Short mmCIF file of C-alpha atoms in Angstrom, two decimals:
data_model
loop_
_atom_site.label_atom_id
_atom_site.label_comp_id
_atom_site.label_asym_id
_atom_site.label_seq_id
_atom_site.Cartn_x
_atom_site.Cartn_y
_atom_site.Cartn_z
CA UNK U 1 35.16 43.09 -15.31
CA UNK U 2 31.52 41.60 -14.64
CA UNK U 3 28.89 42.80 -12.94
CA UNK U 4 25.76 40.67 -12.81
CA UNK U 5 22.41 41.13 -10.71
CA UNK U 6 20.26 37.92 -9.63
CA UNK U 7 16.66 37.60 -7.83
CA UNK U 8 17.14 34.60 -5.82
CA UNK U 9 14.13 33.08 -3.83
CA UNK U 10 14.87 31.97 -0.18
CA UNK U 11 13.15 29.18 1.53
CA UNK U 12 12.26 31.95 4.65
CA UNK U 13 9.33 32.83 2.57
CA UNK U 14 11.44 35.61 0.57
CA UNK U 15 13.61 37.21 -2.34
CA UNK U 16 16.76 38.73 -1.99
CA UNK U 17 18.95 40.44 -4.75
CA UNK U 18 22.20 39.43 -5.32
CA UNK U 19 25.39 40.66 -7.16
CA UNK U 20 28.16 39.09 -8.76
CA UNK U 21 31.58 40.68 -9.72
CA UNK U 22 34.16 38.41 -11.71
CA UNK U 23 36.92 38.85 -14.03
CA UNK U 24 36.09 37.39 -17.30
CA UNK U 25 39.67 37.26 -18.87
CA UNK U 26 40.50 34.80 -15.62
CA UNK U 27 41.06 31.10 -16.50
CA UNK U 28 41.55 30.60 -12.59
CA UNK U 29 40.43 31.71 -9.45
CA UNK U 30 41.81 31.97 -6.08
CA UNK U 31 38.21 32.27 -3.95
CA UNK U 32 35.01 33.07 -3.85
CA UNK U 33 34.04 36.09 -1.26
CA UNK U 34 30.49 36.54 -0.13
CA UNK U 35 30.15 40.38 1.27
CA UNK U 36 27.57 40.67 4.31
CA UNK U 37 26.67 44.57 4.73
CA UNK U 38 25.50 46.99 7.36
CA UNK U 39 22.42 47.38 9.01
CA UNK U 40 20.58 50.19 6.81
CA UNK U 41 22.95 50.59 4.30
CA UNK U 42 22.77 48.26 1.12
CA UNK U 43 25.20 46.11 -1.05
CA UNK U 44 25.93 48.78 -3.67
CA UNK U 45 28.19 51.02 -1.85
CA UNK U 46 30.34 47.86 -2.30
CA UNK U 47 31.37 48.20 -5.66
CA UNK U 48 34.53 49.26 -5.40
CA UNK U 49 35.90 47.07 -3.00
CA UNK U 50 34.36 44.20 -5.17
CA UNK U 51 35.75 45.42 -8.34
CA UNK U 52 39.37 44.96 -6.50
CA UNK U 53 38.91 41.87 -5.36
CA UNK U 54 37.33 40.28 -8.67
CA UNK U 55 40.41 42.45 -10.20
CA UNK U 56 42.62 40.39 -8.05
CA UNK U 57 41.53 36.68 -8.74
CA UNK U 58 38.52 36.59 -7.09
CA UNK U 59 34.48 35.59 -7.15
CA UNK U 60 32.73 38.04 -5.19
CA UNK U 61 29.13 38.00 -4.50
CA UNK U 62 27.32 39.99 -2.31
CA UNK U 63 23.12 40.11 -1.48
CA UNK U 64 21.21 42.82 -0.05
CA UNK U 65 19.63 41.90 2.86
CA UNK U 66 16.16 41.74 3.80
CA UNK U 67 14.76 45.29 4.75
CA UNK U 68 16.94 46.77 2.31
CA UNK U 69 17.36 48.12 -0.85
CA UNK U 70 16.34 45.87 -3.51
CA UNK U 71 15.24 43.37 -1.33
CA UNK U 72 12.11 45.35 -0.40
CA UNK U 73 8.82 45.14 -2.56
CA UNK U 74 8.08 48.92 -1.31
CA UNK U 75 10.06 51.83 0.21
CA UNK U 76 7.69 51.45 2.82
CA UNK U 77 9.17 48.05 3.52
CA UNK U 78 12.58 49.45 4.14
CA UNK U 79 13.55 48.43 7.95
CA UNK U 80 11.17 45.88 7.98
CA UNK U 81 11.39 41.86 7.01
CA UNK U 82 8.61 40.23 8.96
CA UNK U 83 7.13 40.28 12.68
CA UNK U 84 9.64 37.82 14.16
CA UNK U 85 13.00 35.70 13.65
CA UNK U 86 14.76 38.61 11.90
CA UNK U 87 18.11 37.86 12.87
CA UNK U 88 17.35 34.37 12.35
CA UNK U 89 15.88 35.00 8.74
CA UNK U 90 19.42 37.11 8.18
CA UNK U 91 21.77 34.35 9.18
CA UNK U 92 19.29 31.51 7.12
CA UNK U 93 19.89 33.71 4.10
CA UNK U 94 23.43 33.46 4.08
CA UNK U 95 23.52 29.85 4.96
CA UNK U 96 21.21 29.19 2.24
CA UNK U 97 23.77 31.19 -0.39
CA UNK U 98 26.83 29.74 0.75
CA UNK U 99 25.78 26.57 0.14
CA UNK U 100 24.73 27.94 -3.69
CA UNK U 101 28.12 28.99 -3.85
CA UNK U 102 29.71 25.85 -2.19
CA UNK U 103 27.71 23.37 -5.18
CA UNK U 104 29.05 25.44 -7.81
CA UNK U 105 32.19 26.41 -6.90
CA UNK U 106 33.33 23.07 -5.21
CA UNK U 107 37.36 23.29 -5.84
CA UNK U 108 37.88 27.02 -4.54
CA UNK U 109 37.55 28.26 -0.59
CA UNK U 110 34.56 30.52 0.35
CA UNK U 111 35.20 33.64 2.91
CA UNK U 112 32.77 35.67 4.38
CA UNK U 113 33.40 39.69 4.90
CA UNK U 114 31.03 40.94 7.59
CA UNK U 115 30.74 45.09 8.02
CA UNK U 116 28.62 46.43 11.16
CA UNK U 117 25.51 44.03 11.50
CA UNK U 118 26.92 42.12 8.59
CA UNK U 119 29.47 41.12 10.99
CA UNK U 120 27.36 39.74 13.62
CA UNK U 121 25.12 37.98 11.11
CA UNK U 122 28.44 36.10 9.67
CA UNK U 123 29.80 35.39 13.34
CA UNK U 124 26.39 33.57 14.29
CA UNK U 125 26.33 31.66 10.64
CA UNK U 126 30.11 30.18 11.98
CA UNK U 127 28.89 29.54 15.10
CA UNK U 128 26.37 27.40 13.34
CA UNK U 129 27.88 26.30 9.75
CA UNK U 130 31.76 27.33 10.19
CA UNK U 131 33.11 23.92 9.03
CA UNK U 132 30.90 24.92 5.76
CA UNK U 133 33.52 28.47 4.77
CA UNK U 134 37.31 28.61 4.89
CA UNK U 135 37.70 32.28 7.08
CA UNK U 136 36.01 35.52 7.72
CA UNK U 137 36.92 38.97 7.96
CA UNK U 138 34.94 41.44 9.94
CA UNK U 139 34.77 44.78 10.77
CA UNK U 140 33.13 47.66 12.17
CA UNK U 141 32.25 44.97 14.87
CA UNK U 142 32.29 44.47 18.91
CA UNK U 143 31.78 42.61 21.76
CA UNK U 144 28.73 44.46 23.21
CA UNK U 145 28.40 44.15 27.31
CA UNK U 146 25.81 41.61 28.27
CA UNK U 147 23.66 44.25 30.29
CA UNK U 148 23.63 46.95 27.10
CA UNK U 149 22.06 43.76 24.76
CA UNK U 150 19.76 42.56 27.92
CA UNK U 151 18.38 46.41 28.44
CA UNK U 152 18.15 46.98 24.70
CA UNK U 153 16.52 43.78 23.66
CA UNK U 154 13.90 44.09 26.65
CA UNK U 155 12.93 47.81 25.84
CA UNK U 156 12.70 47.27 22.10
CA UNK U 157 10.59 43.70 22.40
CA UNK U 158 8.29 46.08 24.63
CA UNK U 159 7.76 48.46 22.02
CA UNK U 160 7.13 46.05 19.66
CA UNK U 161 4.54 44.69 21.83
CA UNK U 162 2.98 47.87 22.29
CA UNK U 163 3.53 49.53 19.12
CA UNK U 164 3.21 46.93 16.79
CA UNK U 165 6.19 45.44 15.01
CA UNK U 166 6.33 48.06 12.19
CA UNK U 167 6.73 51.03 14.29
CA UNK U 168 9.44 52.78 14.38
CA UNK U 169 11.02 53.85 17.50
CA UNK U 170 12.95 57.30 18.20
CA UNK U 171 13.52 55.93 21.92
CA UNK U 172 15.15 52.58 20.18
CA UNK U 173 17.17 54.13 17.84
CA UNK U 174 18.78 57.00 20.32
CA UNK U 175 19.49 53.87 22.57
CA UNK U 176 21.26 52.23 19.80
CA UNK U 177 23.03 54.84 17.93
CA UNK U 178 22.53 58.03 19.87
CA UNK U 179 25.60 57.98 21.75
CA UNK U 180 27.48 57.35 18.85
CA UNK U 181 27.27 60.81 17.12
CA UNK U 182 28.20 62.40 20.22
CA UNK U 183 31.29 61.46 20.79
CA UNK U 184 32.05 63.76 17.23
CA UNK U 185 30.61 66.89 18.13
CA UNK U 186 29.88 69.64 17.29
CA UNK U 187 27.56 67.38 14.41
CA UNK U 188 27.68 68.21 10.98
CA UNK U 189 25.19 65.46 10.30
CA UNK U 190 23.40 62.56 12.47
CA UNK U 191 26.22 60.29 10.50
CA UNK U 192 29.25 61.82 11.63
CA UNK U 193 30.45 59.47 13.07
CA UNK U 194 30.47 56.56 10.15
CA UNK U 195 33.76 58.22 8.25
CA UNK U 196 36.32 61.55 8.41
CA UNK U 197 35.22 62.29 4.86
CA UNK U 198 32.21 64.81 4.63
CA UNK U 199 31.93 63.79 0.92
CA UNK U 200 31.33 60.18 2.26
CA UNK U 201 28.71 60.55 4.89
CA UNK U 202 27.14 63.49 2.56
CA UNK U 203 26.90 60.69 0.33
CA UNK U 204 25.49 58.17 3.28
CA UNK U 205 22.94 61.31 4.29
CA UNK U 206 21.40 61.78 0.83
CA UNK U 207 21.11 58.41 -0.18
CA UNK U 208 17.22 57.35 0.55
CA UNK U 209 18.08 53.82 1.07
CA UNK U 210 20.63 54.61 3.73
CA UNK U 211 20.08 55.71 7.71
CA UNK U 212 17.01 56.37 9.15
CA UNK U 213 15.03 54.21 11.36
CA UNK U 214 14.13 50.84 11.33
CA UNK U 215 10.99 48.79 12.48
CA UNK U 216 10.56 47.75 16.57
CA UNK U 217 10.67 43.96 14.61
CA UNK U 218 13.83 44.37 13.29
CA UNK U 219 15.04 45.94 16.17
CA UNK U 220 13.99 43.50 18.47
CA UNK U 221 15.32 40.44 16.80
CA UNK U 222 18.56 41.96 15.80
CA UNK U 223 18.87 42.15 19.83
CA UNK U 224 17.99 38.57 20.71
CA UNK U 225 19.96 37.82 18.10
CA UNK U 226 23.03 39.41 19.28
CA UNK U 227 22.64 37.94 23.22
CA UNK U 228 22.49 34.23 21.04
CA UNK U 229 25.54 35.13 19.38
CA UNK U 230 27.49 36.74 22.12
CA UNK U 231 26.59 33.23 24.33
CA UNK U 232 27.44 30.83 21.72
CA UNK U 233 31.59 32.15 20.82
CA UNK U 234 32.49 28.74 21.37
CA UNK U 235 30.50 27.53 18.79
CA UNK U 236 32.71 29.03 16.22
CA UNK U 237 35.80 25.98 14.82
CA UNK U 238 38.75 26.75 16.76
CA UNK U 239 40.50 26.31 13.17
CA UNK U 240 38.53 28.58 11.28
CA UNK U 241 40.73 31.91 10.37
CA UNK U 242 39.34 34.98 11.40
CA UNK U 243 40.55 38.67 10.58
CA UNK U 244 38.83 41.49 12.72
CA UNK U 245 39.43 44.91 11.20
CA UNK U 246 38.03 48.35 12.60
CA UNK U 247 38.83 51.93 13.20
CA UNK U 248 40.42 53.23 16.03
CA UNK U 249 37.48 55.88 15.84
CA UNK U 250 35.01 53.49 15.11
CA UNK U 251 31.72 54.49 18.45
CA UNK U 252 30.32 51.41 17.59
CA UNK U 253 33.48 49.80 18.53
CA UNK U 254 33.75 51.48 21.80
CA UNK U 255 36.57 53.67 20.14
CA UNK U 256 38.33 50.12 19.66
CA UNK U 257 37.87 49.13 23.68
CA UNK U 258 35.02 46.95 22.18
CA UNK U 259 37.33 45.38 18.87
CA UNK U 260 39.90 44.64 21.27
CA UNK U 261 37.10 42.84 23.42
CA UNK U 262 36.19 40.36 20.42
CA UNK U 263 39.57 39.87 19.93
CA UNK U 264 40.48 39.09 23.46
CA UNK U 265 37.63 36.59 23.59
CA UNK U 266 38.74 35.04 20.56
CA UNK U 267 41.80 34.52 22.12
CA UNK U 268 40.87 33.49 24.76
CA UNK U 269 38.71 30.87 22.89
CA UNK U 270 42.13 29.46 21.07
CA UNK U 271 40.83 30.30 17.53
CA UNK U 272 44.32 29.48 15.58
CA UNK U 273 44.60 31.77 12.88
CA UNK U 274 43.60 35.54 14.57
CA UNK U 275 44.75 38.64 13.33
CA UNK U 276 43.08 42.13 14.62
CA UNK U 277 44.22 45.86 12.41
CA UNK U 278 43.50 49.03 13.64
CA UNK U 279 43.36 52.11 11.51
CA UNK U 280 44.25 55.00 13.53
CA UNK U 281 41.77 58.25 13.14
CA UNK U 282 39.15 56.09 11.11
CA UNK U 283 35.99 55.26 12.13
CA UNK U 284 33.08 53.01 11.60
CA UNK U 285 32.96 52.71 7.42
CA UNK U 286 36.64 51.74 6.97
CA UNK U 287 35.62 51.26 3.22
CA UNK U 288 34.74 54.05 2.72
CA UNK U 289 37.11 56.32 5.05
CA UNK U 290 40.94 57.84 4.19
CA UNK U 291 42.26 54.37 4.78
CA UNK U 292 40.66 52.78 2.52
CA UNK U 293 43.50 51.70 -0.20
CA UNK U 294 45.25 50.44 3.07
CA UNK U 295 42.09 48.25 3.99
CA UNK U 296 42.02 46.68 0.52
CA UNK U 297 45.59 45.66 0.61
CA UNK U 298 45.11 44.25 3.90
CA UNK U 299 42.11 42.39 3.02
CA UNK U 300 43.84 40.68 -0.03
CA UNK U 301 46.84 40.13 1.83
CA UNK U 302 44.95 38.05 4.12
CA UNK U 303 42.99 36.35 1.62
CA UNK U 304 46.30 35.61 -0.21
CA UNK U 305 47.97 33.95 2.64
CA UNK U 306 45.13 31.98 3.46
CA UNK U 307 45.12 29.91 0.05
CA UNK U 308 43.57 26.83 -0.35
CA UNK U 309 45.98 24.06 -1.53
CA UNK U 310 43.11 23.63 -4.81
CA UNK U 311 43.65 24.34 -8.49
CA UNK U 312 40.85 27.02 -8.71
CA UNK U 313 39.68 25.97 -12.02
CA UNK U 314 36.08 25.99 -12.69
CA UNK U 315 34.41 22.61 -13.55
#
């Protein structure tokens, strides 16, 4: 197995570091997977789930977005990427390495996996490019109410206003991700609520480029971004497959009220190929949580089904 780090410079005026995980012994491959993560979180907490899917036939790559870990000149960057089009600057990355990925790897499909904000930022890229990828998977996702992304976007672009676009805002944050916590208590942590495992959000906790609180900016964009994505669900190709996994315990999911929401509209929207699994006690880091080995096999299982009718040999 292969593990190989790249600095690639983005036309949005940035860098962005990016990992590769491959199979050397392969003559063949079946895909290549680009993984989108989280919202303060960064790409490296992906290695295992990587490792099994390069161990499994496939090219994964996966970038750490802007405002996070080694994508950040400076801790004191961390939550921050510029003073507007943040969301925008997200979803232009990914467009931008997809079609990297796309020239070089021209005779094997491309899926996207999407966790938390990852998941939003790979739902508005097929809402723009989806005729570009051949399925994505996402989870810890939603379908947020139009009046909680109205409120939130309108309070936050007023701080940012006021404040200045890198200050970070208590108020924001406990109107984002406040109410999430609660619904575990009594707390053990503020990240209770991402997995059952203490040793996992222990891990989360004391890991500096994890948690805390981002910019107004970032805030404020990811927001508008969100009300653009939740208006434009038509956008997405009825015929591209899509695979929504979550935890039933997953508060950013609305304890799965919210995952069944997506799905529904999905539905309703006649996507063709739609398939929604629920883990039952797990919440928000599925990855991560006591389900894990079940969310890998799922994963592949999709992925396998899914197959391109092309050779997979490198050229």
């Amino acid at each position: 197995m292969k593990k190989e780090r790249f600095v690639l410079n983005l036309s949005q005026q940035g860098t962005v570091e990016l990992f590769k995980w491959h199979n050397e012994s392969r003559a063949f491959f079946k895909g290549v997977i680009l993984l989108v993560h989280g919202m303060a979180e960064h790409i490296e907490r992906y290695d295992e789930f990587a490792r099994f899917l390069a161990q499994n036939g496939y090219i994964v790559y996966g970038h750490n977005q802007r405002g996070h870990k080694g994508s950040i000149a400076t801790y004191e960057d961390y939550g921050y990427m510029s003073a507007d089009d943040n969301f925008f600057i997200l979803v232009s990355d990914v467009s931008e390495i997809v079609n990297k990925l796309n020239k070089e790897y021209q005779k094997l499909p491309i899926y996207l996996f999407g966790h938390s904000m990852g998941s939003f930022v790979v739902q508005r890229y097929a809402q723009i490019y989806g005729k570009k990828i051949n399925g994505i998977i996402l989870s810890g996702s939603a379908k947020f109410p139009k009046i909680l992304l109205f409120s939130g976007a309108f309070i936050s672009r007023l701080v940012k206003k006021i404040k200045g676009p890198r200050h970070r805002s208590k108020l924001i944050y406990n109107l984002m991700f406040g109410s999430f916590n609660r619904k575990f208590r009594p707390n053990r942590t503020e990240a209770d609520w991402l997995n059952t495992k203490p040793d996992e959000v222990d891990k989360y906790v004391n890991d500096k480029y994890c948690g805390g609180i981002f910019t107004a900016a970032f805030y404020s964009d990811f927001l508008r971004g969100l009300k653009e994505m939740n208006a434009n669900y038509d956008l997405i190709p009825k015929d591209l497959p899509i695979m929504i996994i979550s935890g039933e315990r997953d508060a950013c999911g609305g304890m799965a009220k919210l995952v069944r929401g997506l799905y529904k509209k999905y539905r309703k929207l006649n996507i063709s190929d739609l398939k929604l699994k629920l883990y039952p006690e797990a919440r928000h880091e599925i990855l991560h949580d006591k389900c894990k080995e079940e969310v890998f096999a799922d994963c592949l299982e999709w992925l396998e089904e899914r197959q391109a009718d092309k050779d997979g040999r490198l050229t």
